[in-house]
Amino acid sequence: MSMTDLLSAEDIKKAVGTFAAADSFDHKKFFQMVGLKKKTPDEVKKVFHILDKDKSGFIEEDELGSILKGFTAGARDLSTKETKTLMAAGDKDGDGKIGVEGGSL
Ligand SMILES: [Ca+2]
């Protein structure tokens, strides 16, 4: 299963391009642009599992920093600030990682 089986390559390209500048990343807009908001919970889970590279069941900070690369290989890494903002948004229980259940991804 690859990201483009779940999401449109065109939408991903557009979304990644929109947030190409450092510190411009807006996860809500990004997830909307790639079409994640329209996906079923099951499909969102599949996307999550692609982003969970070490299959730990969680997205840890290092995986979060390269989250855009999970969508398309040529994308940039998030800055430390962006990574921390995204972690704070998705980490509901404050354990420093994002789980698939109840996460904002
Ligand atoms: Ca992981």
Short mmCIF file of C-alpha atoms and ligand atoms in Angstrom, two decimals:
data_model
loop_
_atom_site.label_atom_id
_atom_site.label_comp_id
_atom_site.label_asym_id
_atom_site.label_seq_id
_atom_site.Cartn_x
_atom_site.Cartn_y
_atom_site.Cartn_z
CA MET A 1 0.00 0.00 0.00
CA SER A 2 1.43 3.35 -0.98
CA MET A 3 0.17 6.84 -0.30
CA THR A 4 -1.00 7.34 -3.89
CA ASP A 5 -3.24 4.25 -3.57
CA LEU A 6 -5.15 6.22 -0.95
CA LEU A 7 -4.73 9.84 -1.99
CA SER A 8 -4.41 11.62 -5.31
CA ALA A 9 -0.79 12.26 -6.37
CA GLU A 10 -1.97 15.55 -7.85
CA ASP A 11 -3.52 16.68 -4.54
CA ILE A 12 -0.38 15.67 -2.62
CA LYS A 13 1.83 17.63 -5.02
CA LYS A 14 -0.36 20.70 -4.68
CA ALA A 15 -0.49 20.49 -0.88
CA VAL A 16 3.26 19.93 -0.47
CA GLY A 17 3.94 22.84 -2.86
CA THR A 18 1.65 25.13 -0.87
CA PHE A 19 3.70 24.62 2.28
CA ALA A 20 7.12 24.55 0.62
CA ALA A 21 8.44 27.52 2.61
CA ALA A 22 9.96 26.80 6.03
CA ASP A 23 7.57 27.34 8.96
CA SER A 24 4.56 27.67 6.63
CA PHE A 25 3.10 24.26 7.47
CA ASP A 26 -0.54 24.22 8.52
CA HIS A 27 -1.54 20.62 9.22
CA LYS A 28 -5.29 21.25 9.11
CA LYS A 29 -5.09 22.83 5.67
CA PHE A 30 -2.58 20.24 4.52
CA PHE A 31 -4.72 17.25 5.52
CA GLN A 32 -7.70 18.91 3.91
CA MET A 33 -5.80 19.57 0.68
CA VAL A 34 -4.57 15.99 0.33
CA GLY A 35 -8.16 14.82 0.78
CA LEU A 36 -7.69 13.15 4.16
CA LYS A 37 -10.77 14.86 5.60
CA LYS A 38 -12.95 13.04 3.09
CA LYS A 39 -11.55 9.60 3.89
CA THR A 40 -13.19 6.96 6.03
CA PRO A 41 -11.66 6.22 9.45
CA ASP A 42 -10.33 2.99 7.98
CA GLU A 43 -8.58 4.80 5.13
CA VAL A 44 -7.15 7.38 7.52
CA LYS A 45 -5.75 4.48 9.54
CA LYS A 46 -4.01 3.15 6.43
CA VAL A 47 -2.43 6.55 5.82
CA PHE A 48 -1.33 6.60 9.46
CA HIS A 49 0.33 3.20 9.09
CA ILE A 50 2.31 4.42 6.06
CA LEU A 51 3.57 7.38 8.11
CA ASP A 52 4.42 5.05 11.03
CA LYS A 53 7.60 3.86 9.33
CA ASP A 54 8.89 1.60 12.10
CA LYS A 55 5.40 0.14 12.63
CA SER A 56 5.45 0.97 16.33
CA GLY A 57 1.76 1.90 16.26
CA PHE A 58 2.66 5.51 16.97
CA ILE A 59 4.07 8.45 15.07
CA GLU A 60 7.07 9.59 17.08
CA GLU A 61 8.78 12.96 16.76
CA ASP A 62 11.35 11.83 14.17
CA GLU A 63 8.63 10.34 11.98
CA LEU A 64 6.61 13.50 12.38
CA GLY A 65 9.54 15.64 11.24
CA SER A 66 9.65 13.79 7.93
CA ILE A 67 5.88 13.39 7.61
CA LEU A 68 5.75 15.25 4.28
CA LYS A 69 8.24 12.76 2.81
CA GLY A 70 5.75 10.06 3.74
CA PHE A 71 3.34 11.68 1.31
CA THR A 72 5.87 12.29 -1.46
CA ALA A 73 9.58 11.50 -1.50
CA GLY A 74 10.74 14.92 -2.74
CA ALA A 75 9.07 16.91 0.05
CA ARG A 76 10.98 18.90 2.68
CA ASP A 77 11.36 18.01 6.35
CA LEU A 78 9.36 20.01 8.86
CA SER A 79 11.29 22.50 10.97
CA THR A 80 11.70 21.77 14.68
CA LYS A 81 9.06 24.39 15.42
CA GLU A 82 6.58 22.88 12.96
CA THR A 83 7.22 19.40 14.30
CA LYS A 84 6.55 20.53 17.87
CA THR A 85 3.36 22.35 16.85
CA LEU A 86 2.09 19.29 15.01
CA MET A 87 3.02 17.01 17.90
CA ALA A 88 1.16 19.24 20.33
CA ALA A 89 -1.91 19.17 18.05
CA GLY A 90 -1.94 15.40 17.59
CA ASP A 91 -0.67 14.17 20.93
CA LYS A 92 -3.85 14.15 22.97
CA ASP A 93 -2.49 12.37 26.04
CA GLY A 94 0.87 14.13 26.15
CA ASP A 95 3.05 11.02 25.89
CA GLY A 96 5.23 12.52 23.15
CA LYS A 97 3.89 10.43 20.30
CA ILE A 98 0.72 10.27 18.22
CA GLY A 99 -1.43 7.15 18.31
CA VAL A 100 -3.77 6.05 15.56
CA GLU A 101 -6.83 6.11 17.81
CA GLY A 102 -8.17 9.55 18.55
CA GLY A 103 -5.24 11.34 16.97
CA SER A 104 -5.92 14.41 14.91
CA LEU A 105 -4.20 12.86 11.90
CA CA B 1 6.58 4.88 14.78
#
